[in-house]
PDB file of C-alpha atoms and ligand atoms in Angstrom:
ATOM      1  CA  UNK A   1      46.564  -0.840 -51.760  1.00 76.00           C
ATOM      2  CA  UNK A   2      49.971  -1.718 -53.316  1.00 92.00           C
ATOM      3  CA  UNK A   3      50.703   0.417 -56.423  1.00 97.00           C
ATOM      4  CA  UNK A   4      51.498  -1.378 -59.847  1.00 98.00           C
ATOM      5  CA  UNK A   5      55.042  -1.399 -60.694  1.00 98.00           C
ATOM      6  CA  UNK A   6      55.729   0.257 -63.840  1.00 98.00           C
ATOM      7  CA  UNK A   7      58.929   0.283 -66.206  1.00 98.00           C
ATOM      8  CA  UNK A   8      58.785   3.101 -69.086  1.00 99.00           C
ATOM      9  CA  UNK A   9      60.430   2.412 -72.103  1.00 98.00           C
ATOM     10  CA  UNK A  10      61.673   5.439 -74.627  1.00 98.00           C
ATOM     11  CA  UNK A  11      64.205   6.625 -77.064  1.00 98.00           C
ATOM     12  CA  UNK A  12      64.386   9.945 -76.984  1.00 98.00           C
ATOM     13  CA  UNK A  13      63.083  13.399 -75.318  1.00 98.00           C
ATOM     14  CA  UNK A  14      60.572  11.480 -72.963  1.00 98.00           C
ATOM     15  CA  UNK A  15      57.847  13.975 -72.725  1.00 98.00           C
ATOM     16  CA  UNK A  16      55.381  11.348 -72.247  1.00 98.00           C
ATOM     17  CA  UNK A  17      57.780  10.068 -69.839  1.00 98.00           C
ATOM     18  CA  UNK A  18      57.159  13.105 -67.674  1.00 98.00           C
ATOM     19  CA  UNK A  19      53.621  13.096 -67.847  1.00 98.00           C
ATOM     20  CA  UNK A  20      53.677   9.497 -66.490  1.00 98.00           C
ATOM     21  CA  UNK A  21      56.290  10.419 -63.426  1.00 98.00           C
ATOM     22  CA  UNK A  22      54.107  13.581 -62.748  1.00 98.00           C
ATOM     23  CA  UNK A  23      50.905  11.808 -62.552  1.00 98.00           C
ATOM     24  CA  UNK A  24      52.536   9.351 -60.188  1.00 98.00           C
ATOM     25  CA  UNK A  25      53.481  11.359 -57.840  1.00 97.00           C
ATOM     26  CA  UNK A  26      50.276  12.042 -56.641  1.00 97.00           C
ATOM     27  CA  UNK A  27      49.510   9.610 -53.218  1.00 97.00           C
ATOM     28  CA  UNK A  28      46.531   8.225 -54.912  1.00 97.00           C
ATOM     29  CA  UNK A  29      47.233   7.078 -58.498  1.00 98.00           C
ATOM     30  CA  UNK A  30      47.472   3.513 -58.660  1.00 98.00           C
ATOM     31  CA  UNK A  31      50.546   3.169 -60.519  1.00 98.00           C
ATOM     32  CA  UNK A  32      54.565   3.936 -59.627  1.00 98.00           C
ATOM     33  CA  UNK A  33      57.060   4.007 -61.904  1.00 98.00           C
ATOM     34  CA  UNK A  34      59.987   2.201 -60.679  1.00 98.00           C
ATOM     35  CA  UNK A  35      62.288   1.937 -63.937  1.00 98.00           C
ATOM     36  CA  UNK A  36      63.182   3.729 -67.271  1.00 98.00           C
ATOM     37  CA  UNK A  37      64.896   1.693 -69.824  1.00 98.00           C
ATOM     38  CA  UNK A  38      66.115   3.646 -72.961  1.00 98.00           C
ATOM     39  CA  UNK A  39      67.569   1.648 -76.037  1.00 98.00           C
ATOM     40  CA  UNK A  40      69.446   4.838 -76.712  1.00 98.00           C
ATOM     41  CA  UNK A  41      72.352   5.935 -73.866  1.00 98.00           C
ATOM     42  CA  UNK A  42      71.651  10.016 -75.220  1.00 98.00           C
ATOM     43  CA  UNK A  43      67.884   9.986 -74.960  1.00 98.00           C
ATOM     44  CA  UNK A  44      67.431  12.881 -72.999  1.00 98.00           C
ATOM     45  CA  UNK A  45      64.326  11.113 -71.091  1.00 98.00           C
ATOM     46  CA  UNK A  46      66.883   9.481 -69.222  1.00 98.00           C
ATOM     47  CA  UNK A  47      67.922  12.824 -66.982  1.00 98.00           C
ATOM     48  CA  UNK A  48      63.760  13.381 -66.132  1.00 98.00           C
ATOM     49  CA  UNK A  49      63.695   9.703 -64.571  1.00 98.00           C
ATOM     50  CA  UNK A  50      66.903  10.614 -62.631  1.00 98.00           C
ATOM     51  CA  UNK A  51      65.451  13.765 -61.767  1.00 98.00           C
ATOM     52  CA  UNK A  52      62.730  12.150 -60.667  1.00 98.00           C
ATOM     53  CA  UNK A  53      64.923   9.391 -58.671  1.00 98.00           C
ATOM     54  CA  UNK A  54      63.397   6.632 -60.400  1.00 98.00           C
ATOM     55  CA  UNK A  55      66.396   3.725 -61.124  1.00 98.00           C
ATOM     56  CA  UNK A  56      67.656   3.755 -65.205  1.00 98.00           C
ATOM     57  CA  UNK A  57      68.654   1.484 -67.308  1.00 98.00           C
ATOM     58  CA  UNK A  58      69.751   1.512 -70.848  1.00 98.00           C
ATOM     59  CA  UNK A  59      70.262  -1.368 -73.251  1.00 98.00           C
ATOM     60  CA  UNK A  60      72.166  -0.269 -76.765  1.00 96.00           C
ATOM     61  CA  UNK A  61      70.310  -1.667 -79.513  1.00 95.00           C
ATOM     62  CA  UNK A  62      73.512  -1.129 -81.186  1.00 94.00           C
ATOM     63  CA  UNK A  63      75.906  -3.495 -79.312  1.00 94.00           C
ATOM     64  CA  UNK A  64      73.518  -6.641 -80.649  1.00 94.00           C
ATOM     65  CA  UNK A  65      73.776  -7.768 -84.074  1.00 84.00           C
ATOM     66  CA  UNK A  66      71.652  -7.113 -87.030  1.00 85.00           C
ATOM     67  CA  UNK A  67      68.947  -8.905 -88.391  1.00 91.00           C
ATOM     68  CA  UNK A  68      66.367 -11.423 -86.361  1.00 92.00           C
ATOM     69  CA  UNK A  69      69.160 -12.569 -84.504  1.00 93.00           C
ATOM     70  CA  UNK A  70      70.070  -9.484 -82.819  1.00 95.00           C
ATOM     71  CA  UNK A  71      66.392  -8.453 -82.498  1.00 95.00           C
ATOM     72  CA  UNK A  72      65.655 -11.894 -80.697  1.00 96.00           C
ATOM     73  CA  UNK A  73      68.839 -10.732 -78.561  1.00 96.00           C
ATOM     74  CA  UNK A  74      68.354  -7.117 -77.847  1.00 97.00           C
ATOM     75  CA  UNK A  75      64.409  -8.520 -76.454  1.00 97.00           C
ATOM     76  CA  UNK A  76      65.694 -11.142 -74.527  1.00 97.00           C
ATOM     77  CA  UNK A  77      67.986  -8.471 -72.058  1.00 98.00           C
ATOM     78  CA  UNK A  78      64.969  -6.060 -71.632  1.00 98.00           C
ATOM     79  CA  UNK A  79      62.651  -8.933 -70.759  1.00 98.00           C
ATOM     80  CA  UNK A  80      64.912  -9.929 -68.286  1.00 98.00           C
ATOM     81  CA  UNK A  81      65.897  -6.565 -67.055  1.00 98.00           C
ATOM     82  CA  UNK A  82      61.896  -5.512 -66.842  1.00 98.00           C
ATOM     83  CA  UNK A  83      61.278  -8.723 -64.735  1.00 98.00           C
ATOM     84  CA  UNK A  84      64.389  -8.142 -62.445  1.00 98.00           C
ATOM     85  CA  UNK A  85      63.043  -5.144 -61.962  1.00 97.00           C
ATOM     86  CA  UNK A  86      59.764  -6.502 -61.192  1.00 98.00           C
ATOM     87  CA  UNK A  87      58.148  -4.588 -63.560  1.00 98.00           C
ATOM     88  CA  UNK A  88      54.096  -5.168 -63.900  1.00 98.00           C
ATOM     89  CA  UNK A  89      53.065  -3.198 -66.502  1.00 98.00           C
ATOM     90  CA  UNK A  90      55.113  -1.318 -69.204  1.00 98.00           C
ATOM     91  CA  UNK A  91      54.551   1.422 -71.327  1.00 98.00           C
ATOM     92  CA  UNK A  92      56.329   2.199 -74.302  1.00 98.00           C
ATOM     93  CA  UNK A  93      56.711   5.822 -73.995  1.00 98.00           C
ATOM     94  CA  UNK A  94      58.805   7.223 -77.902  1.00 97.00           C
ATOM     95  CA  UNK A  95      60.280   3.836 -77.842  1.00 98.00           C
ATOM     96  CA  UNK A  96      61.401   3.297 -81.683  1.00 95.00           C
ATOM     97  CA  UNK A  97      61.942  -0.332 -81.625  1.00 94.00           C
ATOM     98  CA  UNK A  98      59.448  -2.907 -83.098  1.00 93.00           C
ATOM     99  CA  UNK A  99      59.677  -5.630 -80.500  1.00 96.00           C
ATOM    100  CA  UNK A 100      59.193  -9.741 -81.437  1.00 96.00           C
ATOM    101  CA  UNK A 101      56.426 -11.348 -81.190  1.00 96.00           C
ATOM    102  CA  UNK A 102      58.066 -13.450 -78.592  1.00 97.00           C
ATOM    103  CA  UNK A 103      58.775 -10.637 -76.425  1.00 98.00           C
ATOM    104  CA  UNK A 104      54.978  -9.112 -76.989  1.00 97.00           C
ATOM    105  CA  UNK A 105      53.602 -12.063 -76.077  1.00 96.00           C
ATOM    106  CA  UNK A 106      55.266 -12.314 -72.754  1.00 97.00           C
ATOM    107  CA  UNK A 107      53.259  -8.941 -71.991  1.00 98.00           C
ATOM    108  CA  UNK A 108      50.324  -9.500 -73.470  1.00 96.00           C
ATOM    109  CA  UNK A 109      47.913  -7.842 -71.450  1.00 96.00           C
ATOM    110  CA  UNK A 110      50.246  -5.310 -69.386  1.00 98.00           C
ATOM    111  CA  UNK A 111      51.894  -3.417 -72.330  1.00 98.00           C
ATOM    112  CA  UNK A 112      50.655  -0.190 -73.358  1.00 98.00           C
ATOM    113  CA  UNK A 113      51.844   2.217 -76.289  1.00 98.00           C
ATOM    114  CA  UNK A 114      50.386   5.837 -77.514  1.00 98.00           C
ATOM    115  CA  UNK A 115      50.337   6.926 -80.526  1.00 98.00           C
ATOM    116  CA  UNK A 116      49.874  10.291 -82.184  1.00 98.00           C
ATOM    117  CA  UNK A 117      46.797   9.526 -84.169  1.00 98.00           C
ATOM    118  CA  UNK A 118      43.083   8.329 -83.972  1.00 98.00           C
ATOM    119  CA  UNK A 119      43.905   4.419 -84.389  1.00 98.00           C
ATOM    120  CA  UNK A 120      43.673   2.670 -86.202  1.00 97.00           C
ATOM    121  CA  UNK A 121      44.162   5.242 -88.637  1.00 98.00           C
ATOM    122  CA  UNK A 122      47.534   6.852 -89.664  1.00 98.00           C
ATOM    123  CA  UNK A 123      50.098   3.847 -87.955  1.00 98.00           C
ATOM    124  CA  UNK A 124      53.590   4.663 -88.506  1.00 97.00           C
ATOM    125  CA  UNK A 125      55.913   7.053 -88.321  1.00 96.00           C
ATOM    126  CA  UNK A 126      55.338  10.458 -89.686  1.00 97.00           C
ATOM    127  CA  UNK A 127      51.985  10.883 -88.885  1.00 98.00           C
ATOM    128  CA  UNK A 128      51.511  14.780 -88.418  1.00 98.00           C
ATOM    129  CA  UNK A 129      52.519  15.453 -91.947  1.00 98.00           C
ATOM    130  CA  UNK A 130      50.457  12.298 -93.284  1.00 98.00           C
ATOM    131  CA  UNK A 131      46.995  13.666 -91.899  1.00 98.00           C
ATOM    132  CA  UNK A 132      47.762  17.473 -92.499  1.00 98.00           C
ATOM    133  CA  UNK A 133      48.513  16.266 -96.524  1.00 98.00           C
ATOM    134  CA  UNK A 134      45.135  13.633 -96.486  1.00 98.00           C
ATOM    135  CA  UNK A 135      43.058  16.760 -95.037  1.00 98.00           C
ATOM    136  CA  UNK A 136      41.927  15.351 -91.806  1.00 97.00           C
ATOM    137  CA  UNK A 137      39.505  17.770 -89.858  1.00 97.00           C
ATOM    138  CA  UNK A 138      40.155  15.600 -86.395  1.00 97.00           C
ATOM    139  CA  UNK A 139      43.371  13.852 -85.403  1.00 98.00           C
ATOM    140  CA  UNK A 140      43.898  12.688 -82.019  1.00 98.00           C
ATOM    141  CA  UNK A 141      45.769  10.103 -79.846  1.00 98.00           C
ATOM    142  CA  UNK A 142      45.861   6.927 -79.006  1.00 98.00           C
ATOM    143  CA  UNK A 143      47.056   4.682 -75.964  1.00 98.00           C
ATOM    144  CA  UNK A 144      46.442   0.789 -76.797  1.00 97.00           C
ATOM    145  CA  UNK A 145      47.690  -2.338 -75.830  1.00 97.00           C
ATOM    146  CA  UNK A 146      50.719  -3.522 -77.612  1.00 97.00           C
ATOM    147  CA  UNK A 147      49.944  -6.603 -80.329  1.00 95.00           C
ATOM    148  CA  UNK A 148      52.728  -8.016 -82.534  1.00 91.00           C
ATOM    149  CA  UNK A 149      51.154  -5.652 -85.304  1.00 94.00           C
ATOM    150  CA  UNK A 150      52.875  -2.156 -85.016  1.00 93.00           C
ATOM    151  CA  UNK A 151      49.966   0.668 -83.919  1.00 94.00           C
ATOM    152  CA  UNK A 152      47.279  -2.430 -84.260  1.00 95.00           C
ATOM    153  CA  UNK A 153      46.231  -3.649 -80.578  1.00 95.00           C
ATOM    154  CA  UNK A 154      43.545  -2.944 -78.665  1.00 96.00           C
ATOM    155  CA  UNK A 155      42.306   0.491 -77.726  1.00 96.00           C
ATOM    156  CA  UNK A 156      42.364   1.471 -74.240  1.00 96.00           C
ATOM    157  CA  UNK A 157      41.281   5.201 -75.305  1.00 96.00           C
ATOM    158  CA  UNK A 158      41.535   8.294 -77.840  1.00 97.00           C
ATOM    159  CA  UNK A 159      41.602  11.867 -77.676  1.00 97.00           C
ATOM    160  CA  UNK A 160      40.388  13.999 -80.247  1.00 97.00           C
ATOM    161  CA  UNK A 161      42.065  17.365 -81.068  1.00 96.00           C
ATOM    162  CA  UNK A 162      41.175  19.864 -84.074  1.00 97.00           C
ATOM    163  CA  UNK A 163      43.498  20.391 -87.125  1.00 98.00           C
ATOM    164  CA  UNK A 164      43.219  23.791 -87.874  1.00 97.00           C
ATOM    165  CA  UNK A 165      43.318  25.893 -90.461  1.00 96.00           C
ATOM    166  CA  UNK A 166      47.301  26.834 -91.532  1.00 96.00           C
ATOM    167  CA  UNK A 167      48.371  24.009 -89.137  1.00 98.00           C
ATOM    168  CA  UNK A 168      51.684  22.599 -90.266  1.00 98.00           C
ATOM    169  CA  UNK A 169      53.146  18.824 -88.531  1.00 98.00           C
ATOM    170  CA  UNK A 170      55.185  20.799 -85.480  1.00 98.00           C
ATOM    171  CA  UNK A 171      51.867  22.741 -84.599  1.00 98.00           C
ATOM    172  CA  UNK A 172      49.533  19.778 -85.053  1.00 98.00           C
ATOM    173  CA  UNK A 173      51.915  17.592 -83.208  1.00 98.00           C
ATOM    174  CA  UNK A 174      52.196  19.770 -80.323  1.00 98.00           C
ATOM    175  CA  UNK A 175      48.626  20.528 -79.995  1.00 98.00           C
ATOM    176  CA  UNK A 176      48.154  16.352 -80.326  1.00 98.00           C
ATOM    177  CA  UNK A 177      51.339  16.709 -77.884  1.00 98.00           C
ATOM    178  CA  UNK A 178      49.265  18.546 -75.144  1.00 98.00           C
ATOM    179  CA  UNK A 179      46.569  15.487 -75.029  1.00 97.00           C
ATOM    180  CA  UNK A 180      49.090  12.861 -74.774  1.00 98.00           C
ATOM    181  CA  UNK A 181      49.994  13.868 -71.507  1.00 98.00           C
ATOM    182  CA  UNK A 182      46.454  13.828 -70.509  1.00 97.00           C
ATOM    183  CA  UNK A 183      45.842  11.009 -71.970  1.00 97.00           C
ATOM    184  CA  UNK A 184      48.799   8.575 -71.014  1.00 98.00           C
ATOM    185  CA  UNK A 185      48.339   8.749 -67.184  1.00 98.00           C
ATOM    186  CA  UNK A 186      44.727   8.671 -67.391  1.00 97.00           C
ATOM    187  CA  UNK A 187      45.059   5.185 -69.043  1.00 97.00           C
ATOM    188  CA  UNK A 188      47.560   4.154 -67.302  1.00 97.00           C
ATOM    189  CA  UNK A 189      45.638   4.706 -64.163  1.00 97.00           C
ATOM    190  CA  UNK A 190      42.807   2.239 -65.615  1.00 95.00           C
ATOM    191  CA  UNK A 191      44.940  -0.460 -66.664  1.00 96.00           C
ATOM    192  CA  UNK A 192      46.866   0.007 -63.092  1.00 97.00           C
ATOM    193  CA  UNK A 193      43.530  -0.102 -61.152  1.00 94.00           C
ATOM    194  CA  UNK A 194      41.954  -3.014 -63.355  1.00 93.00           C
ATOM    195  CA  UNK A 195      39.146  -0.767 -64.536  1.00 92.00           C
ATOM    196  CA  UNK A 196      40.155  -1.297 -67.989  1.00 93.00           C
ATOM    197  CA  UNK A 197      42.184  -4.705 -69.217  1.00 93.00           C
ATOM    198  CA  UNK A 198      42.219  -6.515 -71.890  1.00 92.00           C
ATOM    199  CA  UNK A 199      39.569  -9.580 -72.535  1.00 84.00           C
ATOM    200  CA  UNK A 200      39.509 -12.687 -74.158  1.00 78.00           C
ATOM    201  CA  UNK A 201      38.438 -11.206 -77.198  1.00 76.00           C
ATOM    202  CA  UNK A 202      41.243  -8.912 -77.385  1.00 77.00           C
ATOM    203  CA  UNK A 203      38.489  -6.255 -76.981  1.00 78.00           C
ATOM    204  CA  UNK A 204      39.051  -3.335 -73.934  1.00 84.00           C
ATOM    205  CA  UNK A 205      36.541  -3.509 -71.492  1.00 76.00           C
ATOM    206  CA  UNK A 206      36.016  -0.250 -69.466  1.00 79.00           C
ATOM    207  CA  UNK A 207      32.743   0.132 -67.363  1.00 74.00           C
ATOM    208  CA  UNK A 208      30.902   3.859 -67.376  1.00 70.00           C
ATOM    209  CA  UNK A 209      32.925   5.993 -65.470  1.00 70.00           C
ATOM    210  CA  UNK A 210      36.197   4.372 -66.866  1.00 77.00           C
ATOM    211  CA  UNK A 211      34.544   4.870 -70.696  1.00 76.00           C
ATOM    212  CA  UNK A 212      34.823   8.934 -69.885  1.00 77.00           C
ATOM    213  CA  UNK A 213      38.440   9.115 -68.483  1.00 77.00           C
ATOM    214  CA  UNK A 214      39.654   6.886 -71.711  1.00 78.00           C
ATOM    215  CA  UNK A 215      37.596   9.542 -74.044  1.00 79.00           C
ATOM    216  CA  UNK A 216      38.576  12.822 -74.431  1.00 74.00           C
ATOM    217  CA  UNK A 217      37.312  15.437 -76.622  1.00 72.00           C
ATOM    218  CA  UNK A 218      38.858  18.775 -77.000  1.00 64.00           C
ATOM    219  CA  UNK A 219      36.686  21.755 -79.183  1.00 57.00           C
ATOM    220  CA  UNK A 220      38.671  23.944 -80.495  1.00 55.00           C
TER     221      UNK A 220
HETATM  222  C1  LIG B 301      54.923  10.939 -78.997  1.00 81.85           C
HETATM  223  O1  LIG B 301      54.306  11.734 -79.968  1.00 81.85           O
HETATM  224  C2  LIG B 301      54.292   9.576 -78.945  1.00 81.85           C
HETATM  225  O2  LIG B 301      52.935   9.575 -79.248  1.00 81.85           O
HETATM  226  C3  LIG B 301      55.045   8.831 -80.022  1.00 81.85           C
HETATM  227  O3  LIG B 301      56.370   9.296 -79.920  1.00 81.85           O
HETATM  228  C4  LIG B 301      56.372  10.609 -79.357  1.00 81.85           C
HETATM  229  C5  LIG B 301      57.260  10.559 -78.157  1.00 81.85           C
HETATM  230  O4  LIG B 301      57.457  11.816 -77.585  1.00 81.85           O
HETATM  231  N1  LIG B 301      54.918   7.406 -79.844  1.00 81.85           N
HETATM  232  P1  LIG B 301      58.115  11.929 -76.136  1.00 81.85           P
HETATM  233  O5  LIG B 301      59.468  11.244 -76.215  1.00 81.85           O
HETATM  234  O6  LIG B 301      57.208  11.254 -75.168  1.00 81.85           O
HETATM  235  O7  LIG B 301      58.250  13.387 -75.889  1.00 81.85           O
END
């Protein structure tokens, strides 16, 4: 069967990013990446995609203006760079750029994000500090599909991770870190396969053996 065509958006170091490429180079996941589009030319994901010979592309957030204008701009040239690419699903990957609702829309359904925290608590940035100072005993990830509300759309699955005793944010996030890569591809692989998608109801549906692979529990 024909593998889904995936673009990978990021920022930034891009370990996600490798997680994704690794997972897709095995013959039988469903999904290939086929692009990498950074908002930032320095991100050092950039040099794993050409490592991995998958095409590149960055668009500088900073050559379009400011303000909704340049928002509605900068959106416009990735939507049409993703669907010259022919692009099928995308995953935001580190990618720190709230997108429009314009531009969500248009991928409603075939956009996926992860995020360092049991959703839909802890959105935002800084999470590893937030739920070390609020005394969390479990934190986690989350992959979900991307809604105009930052961190908000519907859950695809979770991982669960300790926070341990002494734990500061660098050794929570790398411990969350270690799941994410676990995580990413294995969602990926149900949203590439149609196992999991997102219904009318904006509600993930996943049948039994797709519920295990999107939740992961880790003892510590
Ligand atoms: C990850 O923690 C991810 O959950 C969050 O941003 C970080 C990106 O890390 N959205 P990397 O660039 O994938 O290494």
């Amino acid at each position: 069967m024909a593998k889904t065509k995936v673009a990978v958006l990021i920022s930034g170091r891009g370990s996600n990013l490798q997680s994704l490429l690794d997972a897709a180079a095995a013959p039988d996941f469903p999904a290939e990446i086929t692009l990498v589009v950074s908002n930032r030319p320095e991100a050092a994901g950039l040099e794993r995609a050409r490592k991995a010979g998958v095409a590149t592309g960055v668009i500088d957030h900073r050559q379009y203006g400011k303000g909704e204008e340049g928002r509605a701009a900068f959106d416009a040239a990735l939507d049409k760079t993703l669907r010259d690419a022919g692009a099928e699903l995308v995953c935001l990957a580190g990618f720190m750029r709230l997108l429009t609702p314009g531009f969500v829309e248009g991928w409603r359904g075939r956009m996926l994000n992860i995020h360092p925290s049991l959703l839909p608590s802890f959105k935002g940035l800084d999470v590893h500090r937030r739920m070390i100072e609020a005394g969390v005993k479990i934190a986690g990830c989350t992959v979900h599909f991307v809604s105009s509300e930052m961190d908000a759309g519907p859950i695809v699955g979770q991982a669960a991770v300790p926070v341990l005793p002494g734990d500061n944010p660098d050794t929570l996030a790398a411990r969350i870190l270690t799941e994410e890569h676990k995580l990413y591809p294995a969602c990926l692989a149900l949203v590439a396969s149609g196992e999991a998608s997102l219904g009318a109801g904006g509600v993930v549906t996943l049948d039994k053996a797709a519920a295990s692979a999107a939740s992961l529990r880790n003892p510590a």
